Amino acid sequence: MFRPAVLVLIMAGLTLACATVEVSDLRQLPSADLNSGLGYELLLTAIEAMQQDIMETRAQVREQRQLLEEVRGEIDRKQQSVESKVQVVLKRSLVELNQKIQTSLRKDSASAEQMQLRIEQFENRTEQTLSQHKQSFKQELEDLDKRMQQSITKLQSIAPSTERASFRTSISNRTTPADNRVYGSCQEVQTREIVNIRPPKSGLPSFKVLCEQNNWGAWILIHYRFDGSVNFDRNWSDYRNGFGRLDSEFWLGLEKMHRLTSSDSYELLIVMRRKDGSDSYAHYQRIVVGSSAEKYKLQLSGFYRGSVLDSMASSNGMAFSTPDADNDQAPDANCAQGYSSGWWFNQCFNANLNGLYSPGKLDDAMQWNGFGDKEGLLAAEMMIRPSPPMNLDGPMMPHCGSN
């Protein structure tokens, strides 16, 4: 189908062609004929023929124009029809899309409601299970507490009264001033005082220690707490190098403990005082503190004498941990952060003599669970000294001993 403008150009070209033919026919007539009457008639006839042709051409042009108008109208109608159909299709597509979206939203809403219902059901079941376990665990703790109290009473009745009395006097308030002499060990010192020592096998330069004296002999104090004046919530560097003051509360330092206990055979004595003023002790025949590469792992053996149940068993074989160096065995916790201290944590502890100073009951306090409760200790000290070779053939009594 031709466009209207193209058709008009074609018709105009046809009209000009016809006119050109008629004029050329007139030019071909002889001049004599034009001057005679016959020529005049012929001229009139030619003119009339031309007029007739022109009229016919004009009629054809009008017809073509009318046809063009009809074609244009048809094009407009079809365009309107197409636009109308497009609008209908678009509207229908939008309606279908909206329906799909609404259906999807309803499904998602239903899924969300189902998920919320499942979560609520799971929470209810979990709460019920936890409540049941909590009740069961509480009962088990009460039973364990009773058994431990009975064991403690029995142990205290077995331990010699003279030894219990001697340990009650082992924790004192102050020390005598240090002198400038260098000793090989605290065995060379006769009183409780701060001195310079250089153990011959340790490879260490001389350093100051607090020597303790009790009925069991002389000891190097590696840990001492009695008034809460020193903060034990420290980082790895502090626990490695040591902190505090020897005439107050202090921690000797893991590196010194390692160099001492790895150079010779050392034993460990722990003395504790409770809020009521009663003292207890735990004695381990061997202690070794590993190297820095081993994260100062603690190795204990021969818990053979004590007036309280062994609470260091869970720390035996453990690396040392601090709030900034988590080396414990708890998969989802940092025990050092949780209990604000450095210690040989497992999951997490049965004893923590570096916990917060808070005499009385407090979970993160300085404590020894062998007493059968979580009461914060009033005072504690840890001490080491060279010991004779272990007699593996002798009696091994893990909870009490004889003279």
XYZ file of C-alpha atoms in Angstrom:
403
model
C 0.000 0.000 0.000
C 1.430 3.391 -1.137
C 1.717 6.278 1.224
C -0.524 9.345 0.344
C 2.390 11.632 -0.524
C 3.823 9.086 -2.977
C 0.469 8.668 -4.756
C 0.078 12.441 -5.199
C 3.517 12.667 -6.833
C 2.652 9.809 -9.206
C -0.632 11.443 -10.304
C 1.011 14.793 -10.858
C 3.600 13.122 -13.057
C 0.888 11.448 -15.184
C -0.942 14.775 -15.689
C 2.223 16.553 -16.858
C 2.981 13.708 -19.230
C -0.453 13.955 -20.853
C -0.156 17.702 -21.293
C 3.266 17.308 -22.836
C 1.945 14.814 -25.394
C -0.908 17.069 -26.496
C 1.309 20.105 -26.966
C 3.789 18.124 -29.020
C 0.933 16.954 -31.251
C 0.010 20.574 -31.915
C 3.574 21.406 -32.866
C 3.513 18.668 -35.477
C 0.575 20.221 -37.402
C 1.590 21.922 -40.690
C 1.691 25.697 -40.535
C -0.537 25.925 -43.626
C -3.215 24.029 -41.875
C -3.032 26.400 -38.990
C -3.657 29.431 -41.248
C -6.698 27.969 -43.016
C -10.186 27.450 -41.657
C -9.542 23.801 -41.487
C -6.545 24.465 -39.402
C -8.591 26.594 -37.084
C -11.136 23.851 -36.642
C -8.412 21.357 -36.068
C -6.927 23.678 -33.468
C -10.267 24.026 -31.707
C -10.736 20.310 -31.850
C -7.279 19.776 -30.366
C -7.945 22.357 -27.672
C -11.258 20.747 -26.815
C -9.540 17.362 -26.715
C -6.929 18.843 -24.421
C -9.575 20.366 -22.205
C -11.361 17.061 -22.112
C -8.142 15.303 -21.190
C -7.445 17.910 -18.518
C -10.929 17.491 -17.081
C -10.543 13.741 -17.098
C -7.127 14.090 -15.481
C -8.577 16.382 -12.818
C -11.355 13.870 -12.233
C -8.764 11.155 -11.889
C -6.769 13.330 -9.489
C -9.910 13.922 -7.416
C -10.560 10.195 -7.420
C -6.963 9.560 -6.382
C -7.237 12.175 -3.640
C -10.449 10.585 -2.437
C -8.732 7.207 -2.520
C -5.795 8.641 -0.621
C -8.135 10.068 1.992
C -9.790 6.690 2.312
C -6.391 5.018 2.618
C -5.311 7.582 5.225
C -8.532 7.007 7.154
C -8.006 3.259 6.987
C -4.449 3.698 8.259
C -5.655 5.874 11.134
C -8.346 3.359 12.021
C -5.883 0.479 11.944
C -3.408 2.486 14.017
C -6.113 3.213 16.568
C -7.117 -0.439 16.501
C -3.514 -1.546 17.072
C -3.073 0.949 19.884
C -6.305 -0.209 21.450
C -5.237 -3.843 21.193
C -1.814 -3.027 22.658
C -3.473 -1.240 25.565
C -5.764 -4.202 26.133
C -2.823 -6.635 26.055
C -0.776 -4.452 28.386
C -3.667 -4.059 30.782
C -4.290 -7.804 30.754
C -0.573 -8.507 31.319
C -0.461 -6.059 34.206
C -3.511 -7.682 35.767
C -1.961 -11.154 35.410
C 1.363 -9.921 36.814
C -0.389 -8.310 39.765
C -2.303 -11.533 40.409
C 0.940 -13.532 40.357
C 2.586 -11.078 42.751
C -0.370 -11.226 45.131
C -0.354 -15.030 44.980
C 3.385 -15.114 45.680
C 2.983 -12.695 48.580
C 0.212 -14.810 50.063
C 2.402 -17.910 49.771
C 5.347 -16.092 51.373
C 3.097 -14.820 54.139
C 1.819 -18.332 54.756
C 5.396 -19.672 54.774
C 6.467 -16.951 57.209
C 3.569 -17.778 59.495
C 4.457 -21.464 59.347
C 8.107 -20.661 60.085
C 7.120 -18.437 63.008
C 4.901 -21.216 64.342
C 7.752 -23.716 64.055
C 10.133 -21.332 65.838
C 7.646 -20.844 68.665
C 7.142 -24.596 68.956
C 10.921 -25.145 68.996
C 11.375 -22.456 71.657
C 8.669 -24.041 73.783
C 10.247 -27.485 73.476
C 13.711 -26.066 74.211
C 12.441 -24.204 77.257
C 10.768 -27.340 78.575
C 13.912 -29.402 77.971
C 16.126 -26.811 79.645
C 13.777 -26.639 82.598
C 13.895 -30.417 82.982
C 17.697 -30.512 82.689
C 18.038 -27.590 85.073
C 15.962 -29.358 87.704
C 17.893 -32.589 87.217
C 21.228 -30.768 87.316
C 20.220 -28.892 90.457
C 19.395 -32.173 92.177
C 22.707 -33.695 91.088
C 24.594 -30.666 92.406
C 22.819 -30.905 95.740
C 23.694 -34.605 95.996
C 27.302 -33.895 95.002
C 27.509 -31.070 97.522
C 26.373 -33.404 100.298
C 28.916 -36.057 99.316
C 31.733 -33.491 99.108
C 30.876 -32.031 102.498
C 30.977 -35.530 103.983
C 34.362 -36.180 102.314
C 35.782 -32.853 103.524
C 34.675 -33.560 107.070
C 36.303 -36.967 106.896
C 39.553 -35.574 105.425
C 39.812 -32.837 108.025
C 39.375 -35.418 110.760
C 42.169 -37.541 109.246
C 44.755 -34.743 108.695
C 47.111 -34.324 111.682
C 45.998 -31.458 113.884
C 49.585 -30.170 114.236
C 49.894 -29.780 110.438
C 46.571 -27.946 110.210
C 47.716 -25.566 112.924
C 51.033 -24.923 111.185
C 49.314 -23.920 107.949
C 47.034 -21.524 109.784
C 50.116 -19.463 110.609
C 51.685 -19.690 107.128
C 49.884 -16.675 105.647
C 51.290 -13.545 107.249
C 50.837 -9.868 106.497
C 54.323 -8.521 105.735
C 57.925 -9.602 105.197
C 61.302 -8.440 106.441
C 63.322 -6.164 104.104
C 65.539 -7.827 101.504
C 69.335 -7.754 101.709
C 71.842 -7.742 98.849
C 73.137 -11.308 99.212
C 72.458 -13.839 96.430
C 71.234 -17.256 97.598
C 71.063 -20.506 95.710
C 67.595 -21.273 97.106
C 65.220 -20.369 99.908
C 66.569 -23.332 101.907
C 69.509 -21.070 102.753
C 67.169 -18.480 104.293
C 65.997 -18.831 107.884
C 63.073 -16.374 107.951
C 60.205 -15.245 105.761
C 61.792 -12.484 103.684
C 62.487 -11.088 100.233
C 65.907 -12.193 98.945
C 67.928 -12.488 95.737
C 68.305 -16.045 94.483
C 70.052 -17.641 91.505
C 69.173 -21.345 91.316
C 72.315 -22.984 89.882
C 70.469 -25.149 87.328
C 67.923 -22.592 86.116
C 70.198 -20.561 83.844
C 68.534 -17.404 85.142
C 70.304 -14.294 86.410
C 69.616 -13.509 90.043
C 66.124 -12.235 90.827
C 64.120 -11.362 93.900
C 61.662 -13.786 95.467
C 59.639 -13.999 98.654
C 60.840 -16.969 100.698
C 58.185 -18.617 102.880
C 59.011 -20.599 106.016
C 56.635 -23.141 107.595
C 56.770 -26.485 109.356
C 57.442 -28.188 106.035
C 60.514 -26.078 105.329
C 61.427 -23.217 102.984
C 59.570 -22.379 99.774
C 59.647 -19.892 96.865
C 56.314 -18.085 96.693
C 55.115 -17.862 93.077
C 51.629 -16.498 93.845
C 50.294 -14.545 96.810
C 46.884 -12.932 97.401
C 45.332 -11.751 100.640
C 43.663 -8.307 100.276
C 42.671 -7.677 96.629
C 45.107 -4.759 96.234
C 46.470 -6.069 92.895
C 44.362 -6.571 89.766
C 44.801 -10.089 88.353
C 42.759 -9.385 85.186
C 45.950 -9.075 83.091
C 47.164 -9.825 79.570
C 49.545 -12.523 78.362
C 52.656 -10.349 78.642
C 51.979 -9.512 82.300
C 51.409 -13.137 83.271
C 54.557 -14.187 81.394
C 56.802 -11.557 83.010
C 55.085 -11.290 86.401
C 53.360 -8.387 88.175
C 52.564 -6.974 91.600
C 54.962 -6.416 94.523
C 56.700 -9.059 96.609
C 55.750 -7.225 99.813
C 52.088 -7.228 98.720
C 50.093 -9.353 96.266
C 51.977 -10.669 93.220
C 52.417 -13.244 90.446
C 56.052 -14.309 89.980
C 55.775 -14.862 86.206
C 55.319 -17.886 83.954
C 58.784 -17.648 82.400
C 60.512 -17.801 85.798
C 58.221 -20.683 86.827
C 59.196 -22.527 83.639
C 62.939 -21.947 84.065
C 62.815 -23.083 87.693
C 60.599 -26.172 87.380
C 62.229 -27.407 84.159
C 65.763 -27.139 85.570
C 65.175 -29.376 88.594
C 62.542 -31.504 90.313
C 60.100 -29.165 92.119
C 57.059 -29.763 94.321
C 54.038 -27.490 94.763
C 52.210 -26.454 97.922
C 48.970 -24.436 97.880
C 47.629 -22.839 101.067
C 44.142 -21.291 101.196
C 42.178 -19.368 103.794
C 38.390 -19.162 103.748
C 36.158 -16.323 104.870
C 35.625 -17.962 108.273
C 39.408 -17.930 108.898
C 39.964 -21.669 108.411
C 43.018 -22.770 106.401
C 43.425 -25.724 104.031
C 46.247 -27.005 101.866
C 46.971 -29.133 98.803
C 50.398 -30.666 98.134
C 51.616 -31.960 94.731
C 54.870 -33.888 94.660
C 55.831 -32.738 91.153
C 55.157 -29.554 89.168
C 56.499 -28.639 85.729
C 55.534 -25.461 83.850
C 56.207 -25.825 80.125
C 57.980 -23.364 77.850
C 56.567 -20.364 76.014
C 56.293 -22.525 72.885
C 54.146 -24.933 74.923
C 52.077 -21.983 76.197
C 53.378 -22.715 79.712
C 51.461 -25.977 79.990
C 50.979 -27.182 83.578
C 51.983 -30.725 84.551
C 51.188 -31.978 88.066
C 51.660 -35.387 89.649
C 51.496 -36.977 93.060
C 48.590 -35.192 94.786
C 49.143 -37.213 97.900
C 48.563 -34.898 100.834
C 45.901 -32.297 101.561
C 43.058 -31.212 103.760
C 40.718 -30.529 100.835
C 39.700 -32.348 97.662
C 41.927 -32.008 94.586
C 40.630 -29.226 92.329
C 43.707 -28.945 90.091
C 43.038 -32.167 88.182
C 41.086 -30.333 85.481
C 44.017 -27.886 85.019
C 46.604 -30.654 84.737
C 47.994 -30.770 81.192
C 46.356 -27.459 80.227
C 48.066 -24.519 78.517
C 47.880 -21.132 80.212
C 45.180 -18.714 79.007
C 44.642 -14.978 79.430
C 41.823 -12.727 78.166
C 43.922 -11.929 75.065
C 45.277 -15.488 74.554
C 42.519 -18.120 74.546
C 44.183 -21.542 74.909
C 41.458 -23.323 76.887
C 39.426 -26.381 75.860
C 36.008 -24.690 75.937
C 34.720 -24.803 72.326
C 32.372 -21.818 72.535
C 33.860 -19.669 75.296
C 36.941 -17.738 76.356
C 37.248 -18.769 80.005
C 39.888 -16.137 80.786
C 37.608 -13.372 79.535
C 34.572 -14.823 81.263
C 36.349 -15.107 84.624
C 38.544 -11.974 84.309
C 41.857 -13.706 84.962
C 44.699 -15.797 83.613
C 44.868 -19.506 84.561
C 45.371 -23.043 83.291
C 41.760 -23.241 82.135
C 40.139 -26.397 80.812
C 36.334 -26.082 80.353
C 36.669 -23.830 82.376
C 37.967 -24.741 85.883
C 37.560 -26.425 89.255
C 40.139 -24.102 90.774
C 41.060 -20.534 89.833
C 43.313 -18.774 92.329
C 43.602 -15.751 90.013
C 39.864 -14.957 89.940
C 38.347 -11.758 91.319
C 39.104 -11.035 94.954
C 35.645 -11.314 96.490
C 35.483 -13.368 99.701
C 32.110 -15.073 99.782
C 30.029 -16.659 97.049
C 30.693 -15.417 93.524
C 31.137 -17.522 90.389
C 34.152 -15.629 89.037
C 35.876 -15.142 92.424
C 39.185 -16.669 93.545
C 38.025 -20.147 94.457
C 38.734 -23.853 94.957
C 35.712 -26.015 94.187
C 37.041 -28.862 96.314
C 35.454 -27.127 99.294
C 32.061 -28.094 97.892
C 30.861 -24.569 97.128
C 31.805 -21.516 95.079
C 32.740 -19.314 98.005
C 35.434 -16.783 97.159
C 38.624 -17.362 99.175
C 39.946 -14.840 101.671
C 43.613 -15.582 100.884
C 45.748 -17.983 98.852
C 49.410 -18.627 98.169
C 51.230 -20.999 95.825
C 54.825 -22.009 96.568
C 57.448 -24.334 95.063
C 60.774 -25.813 96.148
C 63.252 -28.441 94.912
C 62.172 -31.904 95.999
C 63.824 -35.333 96.230
C 63.157 -37.860 93.418
C 59.639 -39.297 93.450
C 59.257 -42.723 95.044
C 56.969 -44.501 92.587
C 56.836 -47.559 94.852
C 55.425 -45.604 97.785
C 51.749 -45.151 98.631
C 49.758 -42.805 96.355
C 46.805 -41.391 98.319
C 45.165 -38.736 96.136
C 42.946 -37.074 98.735
C 44.777 -37.326 102.052
C 48.063 -38.461 103.504
C 49.865 -39.500 106.605
C 52.807 -38.066 108.506
